[in-house]
Amino acid sequence: MDDAPTAEPHMAGSLETTAPPRQGRELAEELHHAEYPGLVRFLLLNGASWNEAQDAAQDAFTQMCRPGTDITFPKAWLRKVAWRSWLRQQVRQEELCAEVPHAPAPHWQSPANAMELGVQERYVIELLLRLPAKQRAALAWNLDGFTSQESADAMGISPDAVRQNLARGRATLKAQLGLEEPNGETQEEER
């Protein structure tokens, strides 16, 4: 828990308006109910299991309550801290420089999770989890409404790399879903 981000990702303001920093404990109490489900979903889209996602999300809120933690952009801060917490769960000490692990097939371990997702949604999530880790991460940040710049700041890569991973991930998903013909035209263009 020692590596909670001391500096927040700089947010362009598209999702969260710039406001003076607030104490983390105050924000945690205010945001837990509203942000926890979205944070768990964000981690599931990155490839976490149900239990890993819940643990990492709770760890982020716990870190938010540390004394002296002032936060300007809480949604981005929570996702960055939860994502890092999940990554720490995946990487053993001898593999600190290893690539983010490939996501296993999803396990719908929660009855609520199984009820909330239909067959098509599960299929799309299974396809998402087959993507390389950086493409999954770029798509997860994008699906949560963050810009390429905001995602890049949080992921520690360049905005161009985020856009490239986002484009590759989208192209792969389109091909797997049959939304793109072999010559590159989408089925929607033909109609």
N, CA and C of each residue as an Amber inpcrd file, in Angstrom:
protein
   573
   0.8040000  -1.1870000   0.0000000   0.0000000   0.0000000   0.0000000
   0.8570000   1.2660000   0.0000000   2.1790000   1.0940000  -0.0440000
   3.0620000   2.2440000   0.0400000   3.1350000   3.0380000  -1.2460000
   2.6550000   2.4810000  -2.3510000   2.8300000   3.1960000  -3.6040000
   1.5620000   3.8460000  -4.1160000   0.7690000   4.3770000  -3.2230000
  -0.3860000   5.1680000  -3.6630000   0.1360000   6.3950000  -4.3890000
  -0.4680000   6.7330000  -5.5090000   0.0460000   7.8610000  -6.2650000
   0.0340000   9.1370000  -5.4310000   1.1730000   9.8000000  -5.4210000
   1.2290000  11.0710000  -4.7200000   0.7980000  12.1830000  -5.6560000
   1.0390000  11.9880000  -6.9340000   0.6120000  12.9770000  -7.9220000
  -0.5250000  12.3660000  -8.7300000  -1.5510000  13.1320000  -8.9420000
  -2.6850000  12.6570000  -9.7120000  -2.4220000  12.8540000 -11.1940000
  -3.0870000  12.0450000 -12.0340000  -2.9920000  12.3230000 -13.4580000
  -3.6410000  13.6630000 -13.7440000  -3.0430000  14.4220000 -14.6330000
  -3.6070000  15.7190000 -15.0010000  -4.8150000  15.4620000 -15.8850000
  -5.9460000  15.9330000 -15.4880000  -7.1740000  15.7210000 -16.2490000
  -7.5420000  16.9950000 -16.9860000  -7.9050000  16.8300000 -18.2370000
  -8.2570000  17.9780000 -19.0700000  -9.5940000  18.5840000 -18.6770000
 -10.3230000  17.9240000 -17.8210000 -11.5760000  18.4930000 -17.3520000
 -12.8000000  17.9700000 -18.0710000 -12.6530000  16.9700000 -18.9260000
 -13.8160000  16.4980000 -19.6620000 -14.7780000  15.7270000 -18.7670000
 -14.2690000  14.9910000 -17.7920000 -15.1500000  14.2250000 -16.9160000
 -15.3450000  14.8780000 -15.5610000 -14.3170000  15.5140000 -15.0990000
 -14.3800000  16.0970000 -13.7710000 -13.9410000  17.5550000 -13.8780000
 -14.7250000  18.4130000 -13.3170000 -14.3640000  19.8160000 -13.3520000
 -13.2350000  20.0710000 -12.3740000 -12.3880000  21.0070000 -12.7160000
 -11.2820000  21.3370000 -11.8430000 -11.8270000  22.0440000 -10.6110000
 -11.5070000  21.4860000  -9.4860000 -11.9450000  22.0320000  -8.2090000
 -10.7480000  21.9680000  -7.2720000 -10.7910000  22.7040000  -6.2030000
  -9.6790000  22.6190000  -5.2660000  -9.5910000  21.2070000  -4.6980000
  -8.3780000  20.7640000  -4.3730000  -8.2230000  19.4200000  -3.8050000
  -9.0490000  19.2680000  -2.5310000  -9.5830000  18.0780000  -2.3670000
 -10.3580000  17.7720000  -1.1660000  -9.7110000  16.6170000  -0.4330000
  -9.9980000  16.4960000   0.8420000  -9.4480000  15.4090000   1.6360000
 -10.0190000  14.0840000   1.1540000  -9.1310000  13.0940000   1.0590000
  -9.5180000  11.7840000   0.5640000 -10.5930000  11.1170000   1.3910000
 -10.5010000  11.2060000   2.7010000 -11.5020000  10.5520000   3.5650000
 -12.8940000  11.1240000   3.3010000 -12.9750000  12.4210000   3.1680000
 -14.2470000  13.0760000   2.8840000 -14.8040000  12.6020000   1.5370000
 -13.9270000  12.5130000   0.5260000 -14.3450000  12.0570000  -0.7970000
 -14.7720000  10.5940000  -0.7680000 -14.0430000   9.7620000  -0.0300000
 -14.3650000   8.3370000   0.0260000 -15.7630000   8.1160000   0.5740000
 -16.0780000   8.8280000   1.6370000 -17.4170000   8.6920000   2.2180000
 -18.4920000   9.1470000   1.2420000 -18.1940000  10.1970000   0.4970000
 -19.1560000  10.7690000  -0.4390000 -19.3200000   9.9150000  -1.7060000
 -18.2240000   9.3390000  -2.2020000 -18.2320000   8.6810000  -3.5020000
 -18.3870000   7.1640000  -3.4710000 -18.2030000   6.5410000  -2.3270000
 -18.1620000   5.0740000  -2.2920000 -19.3960000   4.4470000  -2.9310000
 -20.5490000   4.8640000  -2.5390000 -21.7760000   4.2520000  -3.0480000
 -21.9310000   4.4690000  -4.5570000 -21.6190000   5.6460000  -5.0280000
 -21.8150000   5.9790000  -6.4430000 -20.7230000   5.4170000  -7.3450000
 -19.4780000   5.3960000  -6.8850000 -18.3540000   5.0380000  -7.7490000
 -17.9080000   3.5790000  -7.6580000 -18.2230000   2.8970000  -6.5680000
 -17.7360000   1.5300000  -6.3820000 -18.1650000   0.5880000  -7.5130000
 -19.4400000   0.5400000  -7.9140000 -19.8340000  -0.3750000  -8.9990000
 -19.1090000  -0.0830000 -10.3230000 -18.9670000   1.1840000 -10.6690000
 -18.2660000   1.5380000 -11.9010000 -16.7930000   1.1870000 -11.8400000
 -16.2050000   1.3100000 -10.6700000 -14.7980000   0.9670000 -10.4810000
 -14.5990000  -0.5360000 -10.6410000 -15.4970000  -1.3240000 -10.0900000
 -15.4180000  -2.7840000 -10.2440000 -15.5880000  -3.1480000 -11.7170000
 -16.5460000  -2.5070000 -12.4060000 -16.7530000  -2.7790000 -13.8380000
 -15.5060000  -2.4430000 -14.6440000 -14.8780000  -1.3090000 -14.3230000
 -13.6500000  -0.8970000 -15.0000000 -12.5800000  -1.9830000 -14.8680000
 -12.4310000  -2.5410000 -13.6880000 -11.4280000  -3.5790000 -13.4550000
 -11.7980000  -4.8850000 -14.1450000 -13.1010000  -5.2140000 -14.1720000
 -13.5390000  -6.4110000 -14.8850000 -13.2120000  -6.2920000 -16.3720000
 -13.4010000  -5.1040000 -16.9360000 -13.0890000  -4.8910000 -18.3510000
 -11.5920000  -4.9570000 -18.6130000 -10.7950000  -4.7330000 -17.5890000
  -9.3480000  -4.8610000 -17.7310000  -8.8940000  -6.3130000 -17.5990000
  -9.7910000  -7.2050000 -17.1660000  -9.4450000  -8.6160000 -17.0720000
  -9.4090000  -9.1730000 -15.6650000  -9.7660000  -8.3820000 -14.6810000
  -9.7660000  -8.8670000 -13.3030000 -10.9250000  -9.8330000 -13.0890000
 -10.7280000 -10.7840000 -12.1740000 -11.8480000 -11.6330000 -11.7830000
 -12.7510000 -10.8180000 -10.8700000 -13.9170000 -11.3540000 -10.5660000
 -14.8640000 -10.6410000  -9.7140000 -14.2220000 -10.3120000  -8.3710000
 -13.5840000 -11.2960000  -7.7530000 -12.9730000 -11.0870000  -6.4350000
 -11.7970000 -10.1180000  -6.5030000 -10.9650000 -10.2420000  -7.5330000
  -9.8310000  -9.3230000  -7.6850000 -10.3140000  -7.8960000  -7.8740000
 -11.3690000  -7.7290000  -8.6720000 -11.9070000  -6.3870000  -8.9260000
 -12.4400000  -5.7620000  -7.6410000 -13.1710000  -6.5400000  -6.8660000
 -13.7010000  -6.0130000  -5.6080000 -12.5730000  -5.6650000  -4.6370000
 -11.5670000  -6.5380000  -4.5450000 -10.4380000  -6.2670000  -3.6460000
  -9.6910000  -5.0000000  -4.0490000  -9.4190000  -4.8610000  -5.3480000
  -8.6750000  -3.6920000  -5.8170000  -9.4870000  -2.4060000  -5.6560000
 -10.7810000  -2.4800000  -5.9090000 -11.6310000  -1.2950000  -5.7390000
 -11.6720000  -0.8820000  -4.2700000 -11.8160000  -1.8550000  -3.3930000
 -11.8480000  -1.5280000  -1.9670000 -10.4970000  -0.9840000  -1.5070000
  -9.4110000  -1.5340000  -2.0510000  -8.0800000  -1.0380000  -1.7090000
  -7.9310000   0.4260000  -2.1200000  -8.4810000   0.7900000  -3.2740000
  -8.4050000   2.1830000  -3.7240000  -9.1310000   3.1110000  -2.7440000
 -10.3080000   2.7070000  -2.2970000 -11.0340000   3.5380000  -1.3340000
 -10.3060000   3.5880000   0.0060000  -9.6580000   2.4950000   0.3870000
  -8.8840000   2.4800000   1.6280000  -7.7150000   3.4520000   1.5280000
  -7.0100000   3.4310000   0.3740000  -5.8880000   4.3420000   0.1850000
  -6.3620000   5.7930000   0.1420000  -7.5700000   6.0100000  -0.3390000
  -8.1210000   7.3570000  -0.4030000  -8.2960000   7.9410000   1.0040000
  -8.5060000   7.0750000   1.9830000  -8.7540000   7.5120000   3.3630000
  -7.4750000   7.7840000   4.1510000  -6.3190000   7.5840000   3.5440000
  -5.0650000   7.8470000   4.2460000  -4.9850000   9.3060000   4.6720000
  -4.4520000   9.5450000   5.8610000  -4.2840000  10.9390000   6.3060000
  -3.3820000  11.7120000   5.3420000  -3.7470000  12.9410000   5.0770000
  -2.9360000  13.8050000   4.2150000  -3.1620000  13.6120000   2.7360000
  -4.1080000  12.7780000   2.3450000  -4.3840000  12.5520000   0.9270000
  -5.3610000  13.6100000   0.4440000  -4.8950000  14.4610000  -0.4620000
  -5.7340000  15.4870000  -1.0790000  -5.9050000  15.1360000  -2.5450000
  -7.1280000  15.1620000  -3.0380000  -7.4280000  14.6910000  -4.3860000
  -8.2610000  15.7300000  -5.1190000  -7.8400000  16.0260000  -6.3540000
  -8.5670000  16.9750000  -7.1900000  -9.5080000  16.2530000  -8.1450000
  -9.0660000  15.1370000  -8.7240000  -9.8380000  14.3860000  -9.7140000
 -10.1150000  12.9820000  -9.1780000 -11.1310000  12.8160000  -8.3430000
 -11.3300000  11.5520000  -7.6430000 -11.6400000  10.3500000  -8.5350000
 -12.4130000  10.5110000  -9.6060000 -12.7430000   9.3700000 -10.4610000
 -11.4820000   8.8040000 -11.1180000 -10.6640000   9.6710000 -11.6580000
  -9.4230000   9.2200000 -12.2800000  -8.4740000   8.6470000 -11.2300000
  -8.3840000   9.2860000 -10.0820000  -7.5130000   8.8270000  -9.0100000
  -7.9110000   7.4210000  -8.5840000  -9.2030000   7.2030000  -8.3860000
  -9.6790000   5.8800000  -7.9640000  -9.3420000   4.8140000  -8.9920000
  -9.5450000   5.1010000 -10.2750000  -9.2700000   4.1080000 -11.3050000
  -7.7810000   3.8040000 -11.3960000  -6.9560000   4.8220000 -11.2940000
  -5.5140000   4.6060000 -11.3660000  -5.0290000   3.7640000 -10.1830000
  -5.4720000   4.0890000  -8.9980000  -5.0430000   3.3630000  -7.8030000
  -5.5900000   1.9320000  -7.8220000  -6.8580000   1.7610000  -8.2040000
  -7.4480000   0.4180000  -8.2560000  -6.7610000  -0.4280000  -9.3210000
  -6.4740000   0.1660000 -10.4680000  -5.7910000  -0.5590000 -11.5500000
  -4.4240000  -1.0120000 -11.0920000  -3.6720000  -0.1280000 -10.4290000
  -2.3520000  -0.4930000  -9.9100000  -2.4540000  -1.5720000  -8.8380000
  -3.4660000  -1.4780000  -8.0120000  -3.6680000  -2.4850000  -6.9730000
  -3.9320000  -3.8490000  -7.6060000  -4.7640000  -3.8660000  -8.6470000
  -5.0360000  -5.1240000  -9.3400000  -3.7660000  -5.6690000  -9.9840000
  -2.9700000  -4.8000000 -10.6070000  -1.7290000  -5.2530000 -11.2280000
  -0.7850000  -5.8550000 -10.1940000  -0.7330000  -5.2450000  -9.0040000
   0.1220000  -5.8060000  -7.9380000  -0.3520000  -7.1980000  -7.5360000
  -1.6530000  -7.4490000  -7.6140000  -2.1640000  -8.7840000  -7.3030000
  -1.6870000  -9.8030000  -8.3330000  -1.4650000  -9.3550000  -9.5660000
  -1.1250000 -10.2520000 -10.6650000   0.3580000 -10.5530000 -10.7770000
   1.2070000  -9.6560000 -10.3260000   2.6410000  -9.7740000 -10.5540000
   3.3230000 -10.2440000  -9.2810000   3.9630000 -11.3940000  -9.3640000
   4.7140000 -11.8980000  -8.2180000   6.0220000 -11.1370000  -8.0970000
   6.6480000 -11.1990000  -6.9370000   7.8710000 -10.4440000  -6.6670000
   8.9580000 -10.7090000  -7.7010000   9.1500000 -11.9650000  -8.1190000
  10.2190000 -12.2630000  -9.0710000   9.8840000 -11.8080000 -10.4840000
   8.6660000 -11.3440000 -10.7360000   8.2480000 -10.9170000 -12.0660000
   7.9250000  -9.4360000 -12.1240000   8.6020000  -8.6110000 -11.3450000
   8.2320000  -7.2070000 -11.2690000   8.3050000  -6.4940000 -12.6150000
   9.1630000  -6.9310000 -13.5170000   9.2890000  -6.2780000 -14.8140000
   8.4730000  -6.9870000 -15.8880000   7.6800000  -7.9500000 -15.5060000
   6.9030000  -8.7180000 -16.4720000   5.7710000  -7.8740000 -17.0550000
   5.3090000  -8.2800000 -18.2160000   4.1660000  -7.6460000 -18.8750000
   2.9110000  -7.9720000 -18.0740000   1.8870000  -7.1630000 -18.2230000
   0.6180000  -7.4210000 -17.5550000   0.1290000  -8.7950000 -18.0120000
  -0.3060000  -9.6670000 -17.0970000  -0.7050000 -11.0180000 -17.4780000
  -1.9060000 -11.0270000 -18.4050000  -1.9640000 -12.0670000 -19.2480000
  -3.1010000 -12.2250000 -20.1490000  -4.3130000 -12.5990000 -19.3160000
  -5.4240000 -12.0210000 -19.6390000  -6.6420000 -12.2490000 -18.8620000
  -7.1950000 -13.6410000 -19.1520000  -7.5230000 -14.3780000 -18.1140000
  -8.1480000 -15.6900000 -18.3240000  -9.6010000 -15.5070000 -18.7590000
 -10.2180000 -16.6060000 -19.1200000 -11.6430000 -16.5510000 -19.4540000
 -12.3980000 -16.0430000 -18.2300000 -13.4200000 -15.2260000 -18.4480000
 -14.1290000 -14.6540000 -17.3060000 -14.8590000 -15.7210000 -16.5020000
 -14.8680000 -15.5090000 -15.2040000 -15.6150000 -16.3780000 -14.3020000
 -16.7210000 -15.5160000 -13.7130000 -17.9450000 -15.8410000 -14.0200000
 -19.0690000 -15.0450000 -13.5400000 -19.4260000 -15.5540000 -12.1540000
 -18.5890000 -15.1490000 -11.1680000 -18.6830000 -15.6970000  -9.8310000
 -19.7660000 -15.0660000  -8.9830000 -20.2630000 -13.9560000  -9.3770000
 -21.2660000 -13.2740000  -8.5730000 -22.6310000 -13.4870000  -9.1920000
 -23.6070000 -13.9000000  -8.3970000 -24.9560000 -14.0360000  -8.9430000
 -25.4810000 -12.7210000  -9.5090000 -25.1740000 -11.6110000  -8.8380000
 -25.6280000 -10.3100000  -9.3370000 -24.9850000 -10.0190000 -10.6800000
 -23.7060000 -10.3440000 -10.8000000 -22.9970000 -10.1200000 -12.0560000
 -23.5950000 -10.9760000 -13.1590000 -23.8980000 -12.2150000 -12.8720000
 -24.4570000 -13.1150000 -13.8750000 -25.8420000 -12.6550000 -14.3240000
 -26.6280000 -12.1130000 -13.4060000 -27.9750000 -11.6510000 -13.7540000
 -27.9380000 -10.3700000 -14.5710000 -27.0040000  -9.4880000 -14.2500000
 -26.9690000  -8.1790000 -14.8960000 -26.5080000  -8.2530000 -16.3420000
 -25.7160000  -9.2550000 -16.6900000 -25.1690000  -9.3340000 -18.0310000
 -25.9380000 -10.3430000 -18.8800000 -26.3530000  -9.9060000 -20.0520000
 -27.0140000 -10.8040000 -20.9800000 -25.9920000 -11.5980000 -21.7690000
 -26.4570000 -12.4990000 -22.5980000 -25.5830000 -13.3630000 -23.3890000
 -24.6780000 -12.5370000 -24.3040000 -25.2490000 -11.5400000 -24.9770000
 -24.4470000 -10.7260000 -25.8870000 -23.3910000  -9.9260000 -25.1340000
 -23.7570000  -9.3700000 -23.9760000 -22.7900000  -8.6040000 -23.1860000
 -21.6480000  -9.4940000 -22.7250000 -21.9720000 -10.7110000 -22.2990000
 -20.9200000 -11.6390000 -21.8730000 -19.9830000 -11.9640000 -23.0340000
 -20.5550000 -12.1620000 -24.2120000 -19.7430000 -12.4690000 -25.3830000
 -18.7860000 -11.3160000 -25.6970000 -19.2830000 -10.0930000 -25.6530000
 -18.4340000  -8.9260000 -25.9310000 -17.3250000  -8.8160000 -24.8710000
 -17.6620000  -9.0410000 -23.6130000 -16.6410000  -8.9750000 -22.5580000
 -15.6090000 -10.0780000 -22.7420000 -16.0340000 -11.2750000 -23.1370000
 -15.0790000 -12.3470000 -23.4040000 -14.1320000 -11.9500000 -24.5290000
 -14.6550000 -11.2810000 -25.5600000 -13.7960000 -10.8130000 -26.6510000
 -12.8350000  -9.7300000 -26.1570000 -13.3380000  -8.8330000 -25.3150000
 -12.4620000  -7.8030000 -24.7370000 -11.3080000  -8.4220000 -23.9640000
 -11.6030000  -9.4720000 -23.2250000 -10.5820000 -10.0930000 -22.3930000
  -9.5450000 -10.8570000 -23.1970000  -9.8120000 -11.1140000 -24.4600000
  -8.8260000 -11.7740000 -25.3300000  -7.8160000 -10.7800000 -25.9060000
  -8.1160000  -9.5000000 -25.8150000  -7.2110000  -8.4820000 -26.3500000
  -5.9460000  -8.3960000 -25.5030000  -4.8500000  -7.9190000 -26.0870000
  -3.6490000  -7.6730000 -25.2840000  -3.9450000  -6.6620000 -24.1680000
  -3.1840000  -6.7280000 -23.1050000  -3.4490000  -5.9480000 -21.8940000
  -3.5320000  -4.4480000 -22.1550000  -2.6420000  -3.8940000 -22.9580000
  -2.6610000  -2.4440000 -23.1770000  -3.8730000  -2.0190000 -23.9900000
  -4.3120000  -2.8550000 -24.9240000  -5.5210000  -2.5480000 -25.6840000
  -6.7400000  -2.6150000 -24.7780000  -6.7890000  -3.6200000 -23.8990000
  -7.8960000  -3.7310000 -22.9370000  -7.9420000  -2.5100000 -22.0430000
  -6.7610000  -2.0980000 -21.5410000  -6.7060000  -0.9510000 -20.6370000
  -7.1680000   0.3150000 -21.3500000  -6.7060000   0.5340000 -22.5820000
  -7.1060000   1.7270000 -23.3380000  -8.6160000   1.7310000 -23.5670000
  -9.1880000   0.5780000 -23.8990000 -10.6330000   0.4920000 -24.1050000
 -11.3950000   0.7130000 -22.8020000 -10.8980000   0.1500000 -21.7040000
 -11.5890000   0.3160000 -20.4140000 -11.6150000   1.7800000 -19.9960000
 -10.4830000   2.4820000 -20.1300000 -10.4580000   3.9160000 -19.7890000
 -11.4070000   4.6760000 -20.6980000 -11.3950000   4.3410000 -21.9980000
 -12.2640000   5.0160000 -22.9590000 -13.7350000   4.7510000 -22.6620000
 -14.0800000   3.5220000 -22.3350000 -15.4700000   3.1790000 -22.0240000
 -15.9640000   3.8900000 -20.7690000 -15.0330000   4.2460000 -19.8830000
 -15.4200000   5.0010000 -18.6870000 -15.4650000   6.4970000 -18.9600000
 -15.2200000   6.9100000 -20.2130000 -15.4080000   8.3010000 -20.5960000
 -14.1700000   9.1750000 -20.5160000 -12.9980000   8.5980000 -20.3070000
 -11.7800000   9.3970000 -20.2150000 -11.1920000   9.6120000 -21.6000000
 -10.5510000  10.7640000 -21.8050000  -9.9200000  11.0840000 -23.0830000
  -8.6050000  10.3200000 -23.2130000  -8.0240000  10.3550000 -24.4140000
  -6.7290000   9.7020000 -24.6360000  -5.6510000  10.3160000 -23.7590000
  -5.6720000  11.6250000 -23.5970000  -4.6830000  12.3030000 -22.7570000
  -4.8330000  11.8730000 -21.2970000  -6.0640000  11.8380000 -20.8190000
  -6.3180000  11.4350000 -19.4340000  -5.9110000   9.9820000 -19.2110000
  -6.2320000   9.1260000 -20.1690000  -5.8540000   7.7170000 -20.0720000
  -4.3400000   7.5640000 -20.0780000  -3.6840000   8.3190000 -20.9400000
  -2.2240000   8.2560000 -21.0310000  -1.5760000   8.6750000 -19.7160000
  -2.0830000   9.7570000 -19.1360000  -1.5450000  10.2160000 -17.8560000
  -1.6910000   9.1420000 -16.7840000  -2.8280000   8.4980000 -16.7480000
  -3.0820000   7.4790000 -15.7330000  -2.2880000   6.2030000 -15.9840000
  -2.1300000   5.8230000 -17.2570000  -1.4490000   4.5780000 -17.6000000
   0.0640000   4.7410000 -17.6860000   0.5290000   5.9780000 -17.7380000
   1.9660000   6.2180000 -17.8150000   2.5490000   5.9740000 -19.1960000
   1.7420000   6.1880000 -20.2320000   2.2210000   6.0580000 -21.6090000
   1.8210000   7.3100000 -22.3800000   2.2410000   7.3970000 -23.6390000
   1.9330000   8.5910000 -24.4200000   0.5010000   8.5400000 -24.9440000
  -0.0920000   9.7120000 -25.2080000  -1.4420000   9.7350000 -25.8000000
  -1.4910000   9.0250000 -27.1540000  -0.4000000   9.1100000 -27.9360000
  -0.3560000   8.4080000 -29.2230000  -0.4390000   6.9010000 -29.0230000
   0.2370000   6.4000000 -27.9850000   0.1840000   4.9650000 -27.6910000
  -1.2270000   4.5560000 -27.2790000  -1.8950000   5.3980000 -26.5180000
  -3.2780000   5.1030000 -26.1160000  -4.1580000   5.0450000 -27.3540000
  -4.0420000   6.0520000 -28.2250000  -4.8700000   6.0850000 -29.4350000
  -4.5880000   4.8680000 -30.3220000  -3.3240000   4.5020000 -30.4330000
  -2.9560000   3.3450000 -31.2500000  -3.5370000   2.0530000 -30.6600000
  -3.4220000   1.8700000 -29.3460000  -3.9800000   0.6830000 -28.7070000
  -5.4990000   0.6700000 -28.8010000  -6.1180000   1.8340000 -28.6930000
  -7.5670000   1.9500000 -28.8150000  -8.0110000   1.5680000 -30.2340000
  -7.3150000   2.0740000 -31.2360000  -7.6640000   1.7630000 -32.6250000
  -7.4780000   0.2750000 -32.9220000  -6.3760000  -0.2840000 -32.4620000
  -6.1330000  -1.7200000 -32.6900000  -7.1720000  -2.5730000 -31.9760000
  -7.4960000  -2.2070000 -30.7440000  -8.4960000  -2.9620000 -29.9980000
  -9.8610000  -2.8980000 -30.6570000 -10.2410000  -1.7080000 -31.1050000
 -11.5370000  -1.5550000 -31.7800000 -11.5740000  -2.3620000 -33.0830000
 -10.4890000  -2.3120000 -33.8510000 -10.4350000  -3.0490000 -35.1180000
 -10.5460000  -4.5530000 -34.8750000  -9.8610000  -5.0460000 -33.8660000
  -9.9260000  -6.4720000 -33.5420000 -11.3300000  -6.8650000 -33.1110000
 -11.9480000  -6.0380000 -32.2710000 -13.3110000  -6.3360000 -31.8240000
 -14.2900000  -6.3170000 -32.9910000 -14.1540000  -5.3400000 -33.8870000
 -15.0440000  -5.2840000 -35.0550000 -14.9090000  -6.5480000 -35.8900000
 -13.6720000  -6.9770000 -36.1080000 -13.4440000  -8.1840000 -36.9040000
 -14.0210000  -9.4110000 -36.2030000 -13.8250000  -9.5300000 -34.9050000
 -14.3330000 -10.6840000 -34.1680000 -15.8520000 -10.6940000 -34.0930000
 -16.4660000  -9.5350000 -34.0880000 -17.9310000  -9.4410000 -34.0270000
 -18.5750000  -9.5200000 -35.4150000 -17.7320000  -9.5760000 -36.4470000
 -18.2560000  -9.6650000 -37.8010000 -18.8180000  -8.3620000 -38.3110000
 -18.3560000  -7.2480000 -37.7460000 -18.8430000  -5.9480000 -38.1780000
 -17.9920000  -5.3670000 -39.3060000 -16.9480000  -6.0710000 -39.6870000
 -16.0710000  -5.5850000 -40.7370000 -15.8810000  -6.6920000 -41.7600000
 -16.0750000  -6.3700000 -43.0120000 -15.8780000  -7.3100000 -44.1030000
 -14.3780000  -7.4360000 -44.3820000 -13.9440000  -8.5070000 -45.0470000
 -12.5220000  -8.6970000 -45.3290000 -11.8750000  -7.5460000 -46.0910000
 -12.6240000  -6.8290000 -46.9490000 -12.0340000  -5.7170000 -47.7060000
 -11.9620000  -4.4370000 -46.8850000 -12.3720000  -4.4880000 -45.6160000
 -12.2560000  -3.3400000 -44.7420000 -13.5100000  -2.5130000 -44.5910000
 -14.5680000  -2.8050000 -45.3670000 -15.8050000  -2.0530000 -45.2520000
 -16.6380000  -2.6270000 -44.1150000 -17.2930000  -1.7810000 -43.4020000
 -18.1630000  -2.2680000 -42.3340000 -19.5170000  -2.6310000 -42.9200000
 -20.2270000  -3.5220000 -42.2540000 -21.5360000  -3.9320000 -42.7240000
 -22.5050000  -2.7630000 -42.7390000 -22.3360000  -1.8310000 -41.8300000
 -23.2330000  -0.6800000 -41.7590000 -23.0930000   0.2250000 -42.9790000
 -21.8650000   0.2860000 -43.5730000 -21.6500000   1.1350000 -44.7340000
 -22.3900000   0.6230000 -45.9490000 -22.5870000  -0.7110000 -46.0250000
 -23.2210000  -1.2850000 -47.1830000 -24.7220000  -1.0240000 -47.2100000
 -25.3200000  -0.7780000 -46.0680000 -26.7710000  -0.6160000 -45.9890000
 -27.2140000   0.7310000 -46.3840000
